[in-house]
PDB file of C-alpha atoms in Angstrom:
ATOM      1  CA  MET N 161     102.027 173.875 150.169  1.00 34.00           C
ATOM      2  CA  THR N 162     100.238 175.770 147.946  1.00 32.00           C
ATOM      3  CA  THR N 163     102.535 179.320 146.435  1.00 29.00           C
ATOM      4  CA  GLY N 164     102.242 182.262 143.917  1.00 30.00           C
ATOM      5  CA  ILE N 165     100.954 185.388 144.360  1.00 26.00           C
ATOM      6  CA  HIS N 166      97.530 185.417 145.632  1.00 30.00           C
ATOM      7  CA  PRO N 167      95.480 188.691 144.044  1.00 31.00           C
ATOM      8  CA  ALA N 168      92.701 190.814 145.933  1.00 32.00           C
ATOM      9  CA  ARG N 169      89.733 189.196 146.140  1.00 37.00           C
ATOM     10  CA  PRO N 170      86.648 190.762 143.432  1.00 36.00           C
ATOM     11  CA  PRO N 171      84.768 192.266 144.985  1.00 35.00           C
ATOM     12  CA  ALA N 172      81.073 190.350 146.440  1.00 36.00           C
ATOM     13  CA  ALA N 173      78.512 189.930 144.012  1.00 35.00           C
ATOM     14  CA  PRO N 174      74.924 190.310 145.298  1.00 33.00           C
ATOM     15  CA  ALA N 175      73.305 187.224 146.548  1.00 33.00           C
ATOM     16  CA  ASP N 176      71.665 185.599 143.900  1.00 32.00           C
ATOM     17  CA  THR N 177      68.378 183.074 144.711  1.00 32.00           C
ATOM     18  CA  VAL N 178      69.431 180.194 145.190  1.00 34.00           C
ATOM     19  CA  PRO N 179      67.772 177.508 142.837  1.00 37.00           C
ATOM     20  CA  ALA N 180      66.258 175.259 144.662  1.00 33.00           C
ATOM     21  CA  GLY N 181      67.711 171.631 145.051  1.00 37.00           C
ATOM     22  CA  LEU N 182      70.972 172.967 144.431  1.00 46.00           C
ATOM     23  CA  LEU N 183      71.632 174.950 148.064  1.00 38.00           C
ATOM     24  CA  ARG N 184      67.978 174.994 150.483  1.00 36.00           C
ATOM     25  CA  ARG N 185      69.728 175.590 153.640  1.00 39.00           C
ATOM     26  CA  PRO N 186      73.538 177.278 154.696  1.00 42.00           C
ATOM     27  CA  ALA N 187      76.226 174.442 153.823  1.00 42.00           C
ATOM     28  CA  SER N 188      76.231 174.592 158.282  1.00 42.00           C
ATOM     29  CA  ALA N 189      72.863 174.668 158.937  1.00 52.00           C
ATOM     30  CA  GLY N 190      72.716 170.593 159.047  1.00 66.00           C
ATOM     31  CA  LEU N 191      71.040 167.931 157.772  1.00 76.00           C
ATOM     32  CA  ASP N 192      67.841 167.673 155.729  1.00 82.00           C
ATOM     33  CA  THR N 193      66.739 163.965 155.562  1.00 83.00           C
ATOM     34  CA  GLY N 194      63.446 165.031 155.531  1.00 86.00           C
ATOM     35  CA  ARG N 195      63.365 166.209 151.635  1.00 93.00           C
ATOM     36  CA  PRO N 196      65.643 164.643 148.969  1.00 96.00           C
ATOM     37  CA  ALA N 197      69.387 166.303 148.071  1.00 95.00           C
ATOM     38  CA  LEU N 198      70.854 166.356 144.371  1.00 94.00           C
ATOM     39  CA  ALA N 199      74.404 164.705 146.264  1.00 94.00           C
ATOM     40  CA  ARG N 200      72.396 162.116 147.859  1.00 95.00           C
ATOM     41  CA  LEU N 201      70.205 160.877 144.475  1.00 95.00           C
ATOM     42  CA  VAL N 202      73.607 160.644 142.614  1.00 94.00           C
ATOM     43  CA  ASN N 203      74.738 159.010 145.072  1.00 94.00           C
ATOM     44  CA  TYR N 204      72.072 156.595 144.878  1.00 95.00           C
ATOM     45  CA  TRP N 205      72.282 156.173 141.460  1.00 93.00           C
ATOM     46  CA  ALA N 206      76.173 155.701 140.718  1.00 90.00           C
ATOM     47  CA  GLY N 207      75.646 152.169 143.046  1.00 90.00           C
ATOM     48  CA  GLY N 208      76.914 154.742 146.807  1.00 90.00           C
ATOM     49  CA  LYS N 209      74.986 154.212 149.701  1.00 92.00           C
ATOM     50  CA  ASP N 210      75.152 157.524 151.281  1.00 93.00           C
ATOM     51  CA  HIS N 211      71.259 158.509 151.031  1.00 94.00           C
ATOM     52  CA  PHE N 212      68.302 157.692 152.684  1.00 95.00           C
ATOM     53  CA  ALA N 213      64.460 156.426 151.972  1.00 96.00           C
ATOM     54  CA  VAL N 214      63.307 160.280 150.510  1.00 96.00           C
ATOM     55  CA  ASP N 215      66.428 160.233 147.924  1.00 97.00           C
ATOM     56  CA  ARG N 216      66.134 156.488 147.166  1.00 97.00           C
ATOM     57  CA  THR N 217      62.189 157.288 146.457  1.00 97.00           C
ATOM     58  CA  LEU N 218      62.453 160.371 143.681  1.00 97.00           C
ATOM     59  CA  ALA N 219      65.891 158.553 142.421  1.00 97.00           C
ATOM     60  CA  ASP N 220      63.604 155.104 141.634  1.00 97.00           C
ATOM     61  CA  GLN N 221      60.001 157.274 141.060  1.00 97.00           C
ATOM     62  CA  THR N 222      62.554 159.136 137.934  1.00 95.00           C
ATOM     63  CA  THR N 223      64.235 156.327 136.588  1.00 94.00           C
ATOM     64  CA  ARG N 224      60.980 154.960 136.072  1.00 94.00           C
ATOM     65  CA  ILE N 225      59.872 157.822 133.981  1.00 93.00           C
ATOM     66  CA  HIS N 226      63.273 157.839 132.122  1.00 90.00           C
ATOM     67  CA  PRO N 227      65.294 154.985 132.387  1.00 88.00           C
ATOM     68  CA  GLY N 228      68.733 156.802 130.363  1.00 85.00           C
ATOM     69  CA  MET N 229      68.496 159.512 133.731  1.00 86.00           C
ATOM     70  CA  PRO N 230      71.459 157.349 136.463  1.00 86.00           C
ATOM     71  CA  HIS N 231      73.640 156.216 132.893  1.00 84.00           C
ATOM     72  CA  SER N 232      73.662 160.130 132.576  1.00 85.00           C
ATOM     73  CA  TYR N 233      75.001 161.299 135.654  1.00 86.00           C
ATOM     74  CA  ARG N 234      77.631 158.201 136.041  1.00 86.00           C
ATOM     75  CA  ALA N 235      78.489 158.734 132.545  1.00 84.00           C
ATOM     76  CA  ALA N 236      79.392 162.311 132.415  1.00 84.00           C
ATOM     77  CA  ARG N 237      81.465 161.735 135.815  1.00 86.00           C
ATOM     78  CA  GLN N 238      83.402 159.145 134.242  1.00 85.00           C
ATOM     79  CA  ALA N 239      83.883 160.800 131.024  1.00 84.00           C
ATOM     80  CA  ALA N 240      84.921 164.016 133.225  1.00 86.00           C
ATOM     81  CA  GLY N 241      87.475 161.643 135.067  1.00 90.00           C
ATOM     82  CA  ARG N 242      89.082 161.092 131.784  1.00 89.00           C
ATOM     83  CA  ALA N 243      89.978 164.945 131.054  1.00 89.00           C
ATOM     84  CA  VAL N 244      91.502 164.867 133.927  1.00 94.00           C
ATOM     85  CA  ALA N 245      93.717 162.755 133.451  1.00 94.00           C
ATOM     86  CA  ARG N 246      94.419 164.092 129.879  1.00 92.00           C
ATOM     87  CA  LEU N 247      94.636 167.364 131.592  1.00 93.00           C
ATOM     88  CA  THR N 248      96.677 166.283 133.826  1.00 96.00           C
ATOM     89  CA  ALA N 249      99.204 164.485 131.305  1.00 96.00           C
ATOM     90  CA  ASN N 250      99.144 167.403 129.896  1.00 93.00           C
ATOM     91  CA  GLY N 251     100.936 169.138 132.905  1.00 96.00           C
ATOM     92  CA  ILE N 252      98.142 170.859 134.176  1.00 96.00           C
ATOM     93  CA  ARG N 253      98.301 170.759 138.203  1.00 97.00           C
ATOM     94  CA  GLN N 254      95.668 173.125 139.643  1.00 97.00           C
ATOM     95  CA  PHE N 255      92.632 171.586 139.852  1.00 97.00           C
ATOM     96  CA  VAL N 256      88.336 172.947 141.654  1.00 96.00           C
ATOM     97  CA  ASP N 257      85.970 170.469 140.684  1.00 96.00           C
ATOM     98  CA  LEU N 258      81.946 172.436 141.908  1.00 96.00           C
ATOM     99  CA  ASN N 259      79.754 170.453 144.004  1.00 94.00           C
ATOM    100  CA  PRO N 260      81.276 167.244 142.908  1.00 93.00           C
ATOM    101  CA  GLY N 261      78.976 165.604 145.625  1.00 92.00           C
ATOM    102  CA  LEU N 262      79.565 163.040 147.732  1.00 92.00           C
ATOM    103  CA  PRO N 263      82.809 160.572 147.075  1.00 88.00           C
ATOM    104  CA  ALA N 264      82.630 158.099 144.292  1.00 82.00           C
ATOM    105  CA  PRO N 265      82.280 154.644 144.443  1.00 83.00           C
ATOM    106  CA  ASP N 266      83.813 154.121 141.862  1.00 82.00           C
ATOM    107  CA  HIS N 267      86.916 156.260 142.988  1.00 84.00           C
ATOM    108  CA  THR N 268      86.433 158.876 139.473  1.00 87.00           C
ATOM    109  CA  ASP N 269      87.292 161.305 142.261  1.00 93.00           C
ATOM    110  CA  THR N 270      89.064 164.166 140.801  1.00 96.00           C
ATOM    111  CA  HIS N 271      92.013 164.250 143.216  1.00 96.00           C
ATOM    112  CA  LEU N 272      92.488 160.518 142.762  1.00 96.00           C
ATOM    113  CA  ILE N 273      93.419 160.365 139.434  1.00 97.00           C
ATOM    114  CA  ALA N 274      95.006 164.124 139.445  1.00 98.00           C
ATOM    115  CA  GLN N 275      97.722 162.830 142.183  1.00 97.00           C
ATOM    116  CA  HIS N 276      98.034 159.206 140.832  1.00 97.00           C
ATOM    117  CA  ILE N 277      99.572 161.028 137.946  1.00 98.00           C
ATOM    118  CA  ALA N 278     101.053 163.481 139.005  1.00 98.00           C
ATOM    119  CA  PRO N 279     101.302 163.269 142.852  1.00 98.00           C
ATOM    120  CA  THR N 280     102.248 167.650 143.440  1.00 97.00           C
ATOM    121  CA  SER N 281      98.559 168.400 141.464  1.00 98.00           C
ATOM    122  CA  HIS N 282      96.862 170.979 143.794  1.00 97.00           C
ATOM    123  CA  ILE N 283      92.745 170.276 144.640  1.00 97.00           C
ATOM    124  CA  VAL N 284      90.151 172.162 145.602  1.00 97.00           C
ATOM    125  CA  TYR N 285      86.584 171.005 145.683  1.00 96.00           C
ATOM    126  CA  THR N 286      83.583 173.529 146.694  1.00 97.00           C
ATOM    127  CA  ASP N 287      80.375 172.239 147.844  1.00 96.00           C
ATOM    128  CA  THR N 288      77.023 172.761 149.633  1.00 93.00           C
ATOM    129  CA  ASP N 289      75.802 169.680 150.781  1.00 94.00           C
ATOM    130  CA  PRO N 290      76.262 169.129 154.507  1.00 93.00           C
ATOM    131  CA  LEU N 291      76.827 165.713 154.011  1.00 93.00           C
ATOM    132  CA  ALA N 292      79.436 165.841 150.836  1.00 93.00           C
ATOM    133  CA  LEU N 293      81.027 168.743 152.643  1.00 94.00           C
ATOM    134  CA  ALA N 294      82.048 166.175 156.021  1.00 93.00           C
ATOM    135  CA  HIS N 295      82.602 163.241 153.579  1.00 92.00           C
ATOM    136  CA  CYS N 296      84.382 164.989 151.487  1.00 92.00           C
ATOM    137  CA  ARG N 297      86.778 166.424 154.356  1.00 92.00           C
ATOM    138  CA  ALA N 298      86.943 163.038 155.989  1.00 90.00           C
ATOM    139  CA  LEU N 299      88.034 160.885 153.480  1.00 87.00           C
ATOM    140  CA  HIS N 300      89.846 162.768 150.178  1.00 89.00           C
ATOM    141  CA  THR N 301      93.495 162.752 151.476  1.00 90.00           C
ATOM    142  CA  SER N 302      96.176 164.153 149.705  1.00 92.00           C
ATOM    143  CA  ASP N 303      98.936 162.536 148.842  1.00 92.00           C
ATOM    144  CA  PRO N 304     101.891 164.468 150.625  1.00 94.00           C
ATOM    145  CA  ALA N 305     103.582 166.178 147.703  1.00 94.00           C
ATOM    146  CA  GLY N 306     100.240 168.104 146.722  1.00 93.00           C
ATOM    147  CA  THR N 307      97.145 169.376 148.894  1.00 94.00           C
ATOM    148  CA  VAL N 308      93.296 168.549 148.696  1.00 95.00           C
ATOM    149  CA  THR N 309      90.901 171.322 150.627  1.00 96.00           C
ATOM    150  CA  VAL N 310      87.290 171.409 150.998  1.00 96.00           C
ATOM    151  CA  ILE N 311      85.050 174.828 151.072  1.00 96.00           C
ATOM    152  CA  ALA N 312      81.594 175.129 150.720  1.00 96.00           C
ATOM    153  CA  ALA N 313      81.229 177.387 148.438  1.00 95.00           C
ATOM    154  CA  ASP N 314      77.798 177.841 146.564  1.00 95.00           C
ATOM    155  CA  PRO N 315      77.920 178.285 142.382  1.00 95.00           C
ATOM    156  CA  THR N 316      75.437 180.723 142.872  1.00 95.00           C
ATOM    157  CA  GLN N 317      77.241 182.932 143.769  1.00 95.00           C
ATOM    158  CA  PRO N 318      80.201 182.831 141.614  1.00 95.00           C
ATOM    159  CA  ALA N 319      82.291 186.064 143.482  1.00 94.00           C
ATOM    160  CA  HIS N 320      83.084 184.584 146.109  1.00 94.00           C
ATOM    161  CA  LEU N 321      83.301 181.154 144.985  1.00 95.00           C
ATOM    162  CA  VAL N 322      86.296 182.562 142.902  1.00 94.00           C
ATOM    163  CA  ALA N 323      87.920 184.180 145.743  1.00 93.00           C
ATOM    164  CA  ALA N 324      87.530 181.863 148.080  1.00 93.00           C
ATOM    165  CA  VAL N 325      89.247 178.499 146.016  1.00 93.00           C
ATOM    166  CA  THR N 326      91.551 181.613 144.206  1.00 89.00           C
ATOM    167  CA  ASP N 327      93.676 181.615 148.200  1.00 90.00           C
ATOM    168  CA  HIS N 328      94.764 178.195 147.691  1.00 92.00           C
ATOM    169  CA  PHE N 329      96.275 178.287 143.822  1.00 91.00           C
ATOM    170  CA  ASP N 330      99.227 179.742 141.769  1.00 92.00           C
ATOM    171  CA  ARG N 331      97.679 182.547 140.229  1.00 89.00           C
ATOM    172  CA  THR N 332     100.648 182.237 137.814  1.00 91.00           C
ATOM    173  CA  THR N 333      99.439 178.742 136.332  1.00 92.00           C
ATOM    174  CA  PRO N 334      96.040 177.079 135.149  1.00 93.00           C
ATOM    175  CA  VAL N 335      93.815 175.944 136.658  1.00 94.00           C
ATOM    176  CA  ALA N 336      90.749 173.520 134.829  1.00 94.00           C
ATOM    177  CA  VAL N 337      88.157 173.708 136.811  1.00 94.00           C
ATOM    178  CA  LEU N 338      85.135 170.584 136.877  1.00 94.00           C
ATOM    179  CA  ALA N 339      81.048 171.898 136.462  1.00 91.00           C
ATOM    180  CA  THR N 340      80.144 168.347 135.817  1.00 87.00           C
ATOM    181  CA  ASN N 341      77.198 167.075 136.788  1.00 87.00           C
ATOM    182  CA  LEU N 342      76.026 170.472 137.652  1.00 91.00           C
ATOM    183  CA  ALA N 343      75.587 172.899 134.648  1.00 88.00           C
ATOM    184  CA  HIS N 344      72.085 171.424 134.091  1.00 87.00           C
ATOM    185  CA  HIS N 345      71.227 172.458 137.676  1.00 92.00           C
ATOM    186  CA  LEU N 346      71.848 175.878 136.935  1.00 94.00           C
ATOM    187  CA  ASP N 347      70.010 177.884 134.674  1.00 93.00           C
ATOM    188  CA  ASP N 348      71.008 180.343 131.879  1.00 94.00           C
ATOM    189  CA  HIS N 349      71.716 183.195 134.336  1.00 95.00           C
ATOM    190  CA  HIS N 350      73.233 181.257 137.367  1.00 95.00           C
ATOM    191  CA  LEU N 351      75.566 179.203 134.639  1.00 93.00           C
ATOM    192  CA  HIS N 352      76.681 182.386 132.589  1.00 93.00           C
ATOM    193  CA  ASN N 353      77.577 184.674 135.820  1.00 95.00           C
ATOM    194  CA  LEU N 354      79.088 181.750 136.967  1.00 94.00           C
ATOM    195  CA  ALA N 355      81.280 181.352 133.585  1.00 92.00           C
ATOM    196  CA  THR N 356      81.934 184.829 133.584  1.00 92.00           C
ATOM    197  CA  GLN N 357      83.368 185.490 137.091  1.00 93.00           C
ATOM    198  CA  LEU N 358      85.863 182.510 136.470  1.00 91.00           C
ATOM    199  CA  ALA N 359      86.422 184.113 132.931  1.00 88.00           C
ATOM    200  CA  ARG N 360      88.064 186.973 134.310  1.00 89.00           C
ATOM    201  CA  HIS N 361      89.214 186.064 137.615  1.00 90.00           C
ATOM    202  CA  LEU N 362      91.743 182.972 137.355  1.00 89.00           C
ATOM    203  CA  PRO N 363      95.266 183.102 135.059  1.00 89.00           C
ATOM    204  CA  THR N 364      94.977 182.622 130.980  1.00 86.00           C
ATOM    205  CA  GLY N 365      95.054 179.203 129.773  1.00 86.00           C
ATOM    206  CA  SER N 366      92.670 177.582 132.897  1.00 90.00           C
ATOM    207  CA  LEU N 367      90.281 175.416 131.352  1.00 89.00           C
ATOM    208  CA  LEU N 368      86.147 174.910 132.249  1.00 89.00           C
ATOM    209  CA  ILE N 369      85.257 171.484 131.864  1.00 88.00           C
ATOM    210  CA  VAL N 370      81.499 170.894 131.060  1.00 86.00           C
ATOM    211  CA  THR N 371      79.386 168.099 130.472  1.00 82.00           C
ATOM    212  CA  THR N 372      76.081 167.918 129.080  1.00 76.00           C
ATOM    213  CA  HIS N 373      73.820 165.186 128.562  1.00 74.00           C
ATOM    214  CA  THR N 374      72.556 165.074 125.090  1.00 71.00           C
ATOM    215  CA  THR N 375      69.797 162.508 125.511  1.00 68.00           C
ATOM    216  CA  PRO N 376      67.177 163.933 123.202  1.00 70.00           C
ATOM    217  CA  ALA N 377      64.834 166.143 124.773  1.00 72.00           C
ATOM    218  CA  ASP N 378      61.225 164.245 124.518  1.00 79.00           C
ATOM    219  CA  ASP N 379      58.772 163.501 126.265  1.00 87.00           C
ATOM    220  CA  ARG N 380      60.484 161.170 128.927  1.00 86.00           C
ATOM    221  CA  LEU N 381      62.652 164.054 129.556  1.00 86.00           C
ATOM    222  CA  HIS N 382      60.276 166.579 130.301  1.00 89.00           C
ATOM    223  CA  ALA N 383      58.420 164.335 132.526  1.00 92.00           C
ATOM    224  CA  ALA N 384      61.392 163.296 134.784  1.00 91.00           C
ATOM    225  CA  GLN N 385      62.548 167.029 134.347  1.00 90.00           C
ATOM    226  CA  GLN N 386      58.912 168.395 135.845  1.00 93.00           C
ATOM    227  CA  HIS N 387      59.583 165.163 138.387  1.00 95.00           C
ATOM    228  CA  LEU N 388      62.506 166.572 139.549  1.00 94.00           C
ATOM    229  CA  THR N 389      61.281 170.177 139.481  1.00 93.00           C
ATOM    230  CA  GLN N 390      58.168 169.338 141.645  1.00 93.00           C
ATOM    231  CA  ALA N 391      61.119 167.661 144.628  1.00 94.00           C
ATOM    232  CA  GLY N 392      62.556 170.523 144.709  1.00 93.00           C
ATOM    233  CA  ILE N 393      65.704 169.531 142.366  1.00 94.00           C
ATOM    234  CA  ARG N 394      66.037 171.225 139.278  1.00 90.00           C
ATOM    235  CA  TYR N 395      66.958 170.696 135.751  1.00 89.00           C
ATOM    236  CA  HIS N 396      67.674 172.205 133.032  1.00 88.00           C
ATOM    237  CA  HIS N 397      68.426 170.114 130.034  1.00 85.00           C
ATOM    238  CA  ARG N 398      70.627 172.132 127.366  1.00 82.00           C
ATOM    239  CA  ASN N 399      71.905 170.480 124.142  1.00 77.00           C
ATOM    240  CA  PRO N 400      75.747 171.258 123.481  1.00 76.00           C
ATOM    241  CA  ASP N 401      75.902 174.185 120.844  1.00 78.00           C
ATOM    242  CA  ARG N 402      73.603 176.275 123.779  1.00 82.00           C
ATOM    243  CA  THR N 403      76.009 174.970 126.318  1.00 83.00           C
ATOM    244  CA  ALA N 404      78.464 175.688 123.952  1.00 81.00           C
ATOM    245  CA  SER N 405      77.284 179.391 122.875  1.00 84.00           C
ATOM    246  CA  LEU N 406      76.715 180.063 125.649  1.00 86.00           C
ATOM    247  CA  LEU N 407      80.633 179.560 127.172  1.00 84.00           C
ATOM    248  CA  ARG N 408      81.670 181.252 124.338  1.00 84.00           C
ATOM    249  CA  SER N 409      78.639 184.363 125.362  1.00 87.00           C
ATOM    250  CA  CYS N 410      80.839 184.553 129.046  1.00 86.00           C
ATOM    251  CA  GLY N 411      84.714 185.383 127.023  1.00 80.00           C
ATOM    252  CA  LEU N 412      85.978 181.789 126.859  1.00 82.00           C
ATOM    253  CA  THR N 413      87.179 180.535 123.988  1.00 70.00           C
ATOM    254  CA  ALA N 414      87.544 177.238 122.136  1.00 48.00           C
ATOM    255  CA  SER N 415      91.166 175.529 122.206  1.00 40.00           C
ATOM    256  CA  THR N 416      91.908 174.371 118.920  1.00 30.00           C
ATOM    257  CA  GLY N 417      93.890 170.226 119.449  1.00 28.00           C
ATOM    258  CA  SER N 418      93.824 168.227 122.188  1.00 30.00           C
ATOM    259  CA  PRO N 419      93.126 168.352 124.827  1.00 33.00           C
ATOM    260  CA  ALA N 420      91.454 171.275 125.426  1.00 32.00           C
ATOM    261  CA  THR N 421      88.721 171.477 122.398  1.00 32.00           C
ATOM    262  CA  ALA N 422      85.472 172.916 122.276  1.00 32.00           C
ATOM    263  CA  SER N 423      84.014 169.596 122.225  1.00 37.00           C
ATOM    264  CA  THR N 424      85.176 166.478 122.309  1.00 39.00           C
ATOM    265  CA  ARG N 425      83.265 163.053 121.091  1.00 39.00           C
ATOM    266  CA  PRO N 426      80.533 162.270 122.648  1.00 40.00           C
ATOM    267  CA  THR N 427      81.154 159.129 125.427  1.00 42.00           C
ATOM    268  CA  ILE N 428      78.612 156.773 125.575  1.00 39.00           C
ATOM    269  CA  ASP N 429      77.484 154.588 128.686  1.00 41.00           C
ATOM    270  CA  ASP N 430      77.030 151.392 126.918  1.00 41.00           C
ATOM    271  CA  SER N 431      74.616 150.230 129.126  1.00 40.00           C
ATOM    272  CA  ARG N 432      72.654 152.043 128.187  1.00 45.00           C
ATOM    273  CA  ARG N 433      73.575 154.117 124.591  1.00 45.00           C
ATOM    274  CA  VAL N 434      73.304 157.356 126.741  1.00 47.00           C
ATOM    275  CA  PRO N 435      75.452 160.198 125.025  1.00 51.00           C
ATOM    276  CA  ILE N 436      78.041 162.217 127.139  1.00 52.00           C
ATOM    277  CA  ASP N 437      78.829 165.732 125.207  1.00 56.00           C
ATOM    278  CA  VAL N 438      81.548 167.261 127.042  1.00 57.00           C
ATOM    279  CA  GLN N 439      82.379 170.646 127.023  1.00 58.00           C
ATOM    280  CA  ILE N 440      86.031 172.024 127.502  1.00 62.00           C
ATOM    281  CA  ALA N 441      86.578 175.758 126.617  1.00 58.00           C
ATOM    282  CA  GLN N 442      90.134 177.405 126.678  1.00 53.00           C
ATOM    283  CA  ILE N 443      89.855 180.676 129.547  1.00 57.00           C
ATOM    284  CA  GLY N 444      91.826 183.739 128.003  1.00 48.00           C
ATOM    285  CA  ILE N 445      92.818 186.794 128.218  1.00 39.00           C
ATOM    286  CA  LEU N 446      89.954 189.863 129.020  1.00 38.00           C
ATOM    287  CA  PRO N 447      90.420 192.846 127.742  1.00 32.00           C
TER     288      PRO N 447
END
């Protein structure tokens, strides 16, 4: 059972334009199998079974253009899982996982990792994909000592998202927010707004974990990016320095020492040598 004092909700922000591929329809509008969806695309790349022909076609086409793309997504999720394990071992007991998509076939879901180490951990999953929401609600079972909550919330409307997730947390202790495989599907404007709202309304000592695909921005990546965008899934490539600069501009500060370092050493997916950078930014008190 969640405890703590919950302050008044932040004021509602005007609705932003939602990036294509992230939320084409309201989460309550039902399943659309006629167009590819990011959650199902990533599930296919991860070796899952929750996808349709339209998703597999786009995934295979994108992989032919850039063979490292599916490995980047898998490696990013695995790197974030290691970050969750480190943070839990260091005392973090509250996590928000933004748009994690469908449950991971390799069992790297945040609640499995956190509650294995600390059964009293509290996890909130947010998503916009109706299939991801349905699967998470059905399959993400909490340890009795902790909680797992699944809510429909849009990262491009961060004031509403922050208000929704803080209802489920103790506002006196830090929260770790995971934006794994999400940041590169948000443009600078939306990522800046999201990080700013988190910095303003989460407790001091909270953390934002952002994975960055550090694949060089070569012709293959640009072609894959264009192909995904034409299919309705936008992809914004940022190098680690640009990501770190954007996070700092939102009032997030780099911590010194483990686990909250500004940028961990890039991890490598040995199958294709795809580097993944994990940005972990410290949220402090803003003036």
